[in-house]
Structures are given as structure tokens and as C-alpha cells.
mmCIF file of C-alpha atoms in Angstrom:
data_model
loop_
_atom_site.group_PDB
_atom_site.id
_atom_site.type_symbol
_atom_site.label_atom_id
_atom_site.label_comp_id
_atom_site.label_asym_id
_atom_site.label_seq_id
_atom_site.Cartn_x
_atom_site.Cartn_y
_atom_site.Cartn_z
ATOM 1 C CA UNK A 1 -11.879 47.895 53.998
ATOM 2 C CA UNK A 2 -10.244 46.859 51.245
ATOM 3 C CA UNK A 3 -11.309 47.590 47.317
ATOM 4 C CA UNK A 4 -9.899 44.648 46.403
ATOM 5 C CA UNK A 5 -12.207 42.192 45.044
ATOM 6 C CA UNK A 6 -12.933 38.928 47.445
ATOM 7 C CA UNK A 7 -10.695 35.873 45.017
ATOM 8 C CA UNK A 8 -13.479 33.347 43.406
ATOM 9 C CA UNK A 9 -12.625 29.186 41.714
ATOM 10 C CA UNK A 10 -12.317 29.053 38.220
ATOM 11 C CA UNK A 11 -14.911 27.789 36.600
ATOM 12 C CA UNK A 12 -14.849 23.712 36.149
ATOM 13 C CA UNK A 13 -14.798 22.552 32.523
ATOM 14 C CA UNK A 14 -18.133 21.971 32.829
ATOM 15 C CA UNK A 15 -19.318 24.869 34.801
ATOM 16 C CA UNK A 16 -17.797 26.970 31.331
ATOM 17 C CA UNK A 17 -20.511 27.559 27.697
ATOM 18 C CA UNK A 18 -19.447 25.826 25.194
ATOM 19 C CA UNK A 19 -17.769 28.608 22.291
ATOM 20 C CA UNK A 20 -15.706 27.612 19.365
ATOM 21 C CA UNK A 21 -12.688 27.004 22.173
ATOM 22 C CA UNK A 22 -14.125 25.206 24.219
ATOM 23 C CA UNK A 23 -15.938 21.923 21.858
ATOM 24 C CA UNK A 24 -18.267 19.515 23.803
ATOM 25 C CA UNK A 25 -16.100 17.074 23.847
ATOM 26 C CA UNK A 26 -18.831 14.232 24.943
ATOM 27 C CA UNK A 27 -21.077 15.153 22.614
ATOM 28 C CA UNK A 28 -18.060 14.045 20.037
ATOM 29 C CA UNK A 29 -16.769 11.021 21.769
ATOM 30 C CA UNK A 30 -21.010 10.197 21.085
ATOM 31 C CA UNK A 31 -21.225 11.435 17.666
ATOM 32 C CA UNK A 32 -17.133 9.369 16.892
ATOM 33 C CA UNK A 33 -18.883 6.290 18.910
ATOM 34 C CA UNK A 34 -21.940 6.186 16.284
ATOM 35 C CA UNK A 35 -19.619 6.148 13.310
ATOM 36 C CA UNK A 36 -19.125 2.855 11.724
ATOM 37 C CA UNK A 37 -15.658 1.542 11.307
ATOM 38 C CA UNK A 38 -15.897 1.868 7.080
ATOM 39 C CA UNK A 39 -16.493 5.436 7.000
ATOM 40 C CA UNK A 40 -13.607 6.360 9.492
ATOM 41 C CA UNK A 41 -11.178 4.239 7.089
ATOM 42 C CA UNK A 42 -12.955 5.751 4.003
ATOM 43 C CA UNK A 43 -12.720 10.247 5.481
ATOM 44 C CA UNK A 44 -9.381 9.240 6.644
ATOM 45 C CA UNK A 45 -7.720 7.827 3.371
ATOM 46 C CA UNK A 46 -9.592 10.193 0.903
ATOM 47 C CA UNK A 47 -7.917 13.511 3.834
ATOM 48 C CA UNK A 48 -5.141 11.475 2.638
ATOM 49 C CA UNK A 49 -5.488 11.539 -1.295
ATOM 50 C CA UNK A 50 -6.704 14.733 -0.523
ATOM 51 C CA UNK A 51 -3.572 16.210 1.290
ATOM 52 C CA UNK A 52 -1.029 14.835 -1.521
ATOM 53 C CA UNK A 53 -2.602 16.220 -4.510
ATOM 54 C CA UNK A 54 -2.067 19.949 -2.526
ATOM 55 C CA UNK A 55 1.572 18.574 -2.143
ATOM 56 C CA UNK A 56 1.804 17.094 -5.171
ATOM 57 C CA UNK A 57 0.918 20.487 -6.275
ATOM 58 C CA UNK A 58 -2.711 19.302 -8.229
ATOM 59 C CA UNK A 59 -4.849 21.902 -6.608
ATOM 60 C CA UNK A 60 -5.941 25.341 -8.468
ATOM 61 C CA UNK A 61 -2.866 27.206 -6.422
ATOM 62 C CA UNK A 62 -0.449 24.512 -8.220
ATOM 63 C CA UNK A 63 3.241 24.967 -7.643
ATOM 64 C CA UNK A 64 2.304 26.953 -4.303
ATOM 65 C CA UNK A 65 1.711 23.960 -1.854
ATOM 66 C CA UNK A 66 3.504 21.829 -4.091
ATOM 67 C CA UNK A 67 6.346 19.728 -1.889
ATOM 68 C CA UNK A 68 7.367 16.052 -2.951
ATOM 69 C CA UNK A 69 8.531 15.051 0.841
ATOM 70 C CA UNK A 70 5.398 15.888 2.019
ATOM 71 C CA UNK A 71 3.585 14.645 -0.869
ATOM 72 C CA UNK A 72 5.732 11.313 -0.469
ATOM 73 C CA UNK A 73 4.355 10.203 2.941
ATOM 74 C CA UNK A 74 1.234 11.201 2.778
ATOM 75 C CA UNK A 75 1.121 8.506 -0.233
ATOM 76 C CA UNK A 76 3.194 6.192 1.192
ATOM 77 C CA UNK A 77 0.068 6.141 4.993
ATOM 78 C CA UNK A 78 -2.975 6.312 2.243
ATOM 79 C CA UNK A 79 -0.403 2.871 0.627
ATOM 80 C CA UNK A 80 0.172 1.332 4.041
ATOM 81 C CA UNK A 81 -3.685 2.391 5.424
ATOM 82 C CA UNK A 82 -5.186 0.377 1.346
ATOM 83 C CA UNK A 83 -3.634 -1.917 2.400
ATOM 84 C CA UNK A 84 -4.363 -2.725 5.619
ATOM 85 C CA UNK A 85 -7.938 -1.877 5.610
ATOM 86 C CA UNK A 86 -9.160 -3.043 2.222
ATOM 87 C CA UNK A 87 -10.580 -6.471 3.456
ATOM 88 C CA UNK A 88 -12.336 -4.239 6.361
ATOM 89 C CA UNK A 89 -13.536 -1.743 3.290
ATOM 90 C CA UNK A 90 -14.819 -3.774 0.900
ATOM 91 C CA UNK A 91 -14.682 -3.717 -2.799
ATOM 92 C CA UNK A 92 -17.006 -1.086 -3.487
ATOM 93 C CA UNK A 93 -15.375 1.277 -1.549
ATOM 94 C CA UNK A 94 -11.708 0.209 -1.810
ATOM 95 C CA UNK A 95 -12.189 0.751 -5.533
ATOM 96 C CA UNK A 96 -11.790 3.697 -6.533
ATOM 97 C CA UNK A 97 -9.415 4.705 -3.184
ATOM 98 C CA UNK A 98 -6.888 2.008 -4.617
ATOM 99 C CA UNK A 99 -8.004 4.528 -8.245
ATOM 100 C CA UNK A 100 -6.868 6.826 -6.339
ATOM 101 C CA UNK A 101 -4.163 5.977 -5.826
ATOM 102 C CA UNK A 102 -2.568 5.043 -8.460
ATOM 103 C CA UNK A 103 -3.314 8.273 -9.488
ATOM 104 C CA UNK A 104 -1.567 10.241 -6.679
ATOM 105 C CA UNK A 105 1.623 7.371 -7.540
ATOM 106 C CA UNK A 106 1.954 8.316 -10.829
ATOM 107 C CA UNK A 107 1.238 11.709 -10.329
ATOM 108 C CA UNK A 108 4.343 11.534 -8.440
ATOM 109 C CA UNK A 109 6.389 9.912 -10.356
ATOM 110 C CA UNK A 110 5.643 13.310 -12.779
ATOM 111 C CA UNK A 111 6.355 15.319 -10.875
ATOM 112 C CA UNK A 112 10.072 14.192 -9.466
ATOM 113 C CA UNK A 113 13.140 15.316 -11.084
ATOM 114 C CA UNK A 114 14.813 11.756 -11.327
ATOM 115 C CA UNK A 115 11.336 9.544 -10.845
ATOM 116 C CA UNK A 116 11.545 6.307 -7.995
ATOM 117 C CA UNK A 117 12.469 2.958 -9.840
ATOM 118 C CA UNK A 118 10.028 0.615 -10.296
ATOM 119 C CA UNK A 119 8.608 -0.023 -7.363
ATOM 120 C CA UNK A 120 10.540 2.028 -4.914
ATOM 121 C CA UNK A 121 7.869 4.982 -5.292
ATOM 122 C CA UNK A 122 5.759 5.858 -2.009
ATOM 123 C CA UNK A 123 3.285 3.220 -0.819
ATOM 124 C CA UNK A 124 5.329 0.741 -3.855
ATOM 125 C CA UNK A 125 6.179 -1.444 -1.508
ATOM 126 C CA UNK A 126 2.134 -1.733 -0.734
ATOM 127 C CA UNK A 127 1.195 -2.467 -4.293
ATOM 128 C CA UNK A 128 3.455 -3.219 -6.326
ATOM 129 C CA UNK A 129 5.073 -1.028 -9.164
ATOM 130 C CA UNK A 130 3.115 1.205 -10.602
ATOM 131 C CA UNK A 131 3.415 1.837 -14.531
ATOM 132 C CA UNK A 132 1.191 4.346 -16.891
#
């Protein structure tokens, strides 16, 4: 008689219990299917704004996470999203997002040691030159 335990087939993904390490992707798919496109666009925009604010050093931690190269990318992506999505999300949603974008663009200009020329700052390709 052998001391080795008999081998069992590995459990399939559907057999595994849900845990923080293995989310239920079918439930997540159903959840996102129920979210209106406007809400997805606005949520992504708010996430980009928040990340840009952190990279600009505008949080309580200040300069701890400041990285203007990363901030430039985030602000530019936000401007592109708002430019492309503005007609889809209505002015009710777009106006405050545009205000937030402008504030980030001005904060970027202020944080830069050598500010970009007007029209060359992050996102200004989409918004035009930003002035205080």
C-alpha cells in the first residue's frame, strides 16, 4: 500500500468559491452592462482628474507623489476624452468636467518651472490655449 495520495483533477474556475482573489467575472459583466454610457464616461473622467491632481501635488500629501510628466499625460487624456465625449454626455455633465480640466491645466502651468507656450500645454490641443 502506497503512502501517496491519489491525484485529483484541479478544480475548474466555476467550482472555485468567490473570494477577493477570484472575482465573479460574469457578475461584473452583468453589472457593467447595466451602467449607462454617460456614467461610465463621467466616472473615467473623474478618475483621470483625481489621478492628475495627485500627480500635480494638489493633495494633502503635496509633493510626495508629484510627477509633472505623469500629470501631463493624465491631463492630456482627460482633455481628449472630454473633447470626444462632450456631445455624448450633455452640457449638464460636461460643463463641470471642463471646469475641472481647466483648473488642472492652470495648476500644471503654475507647477511647471518653465511653462509651456500658450496652446502647447497638456490638453490644449483639444481645448485651445488656457489662460487664468
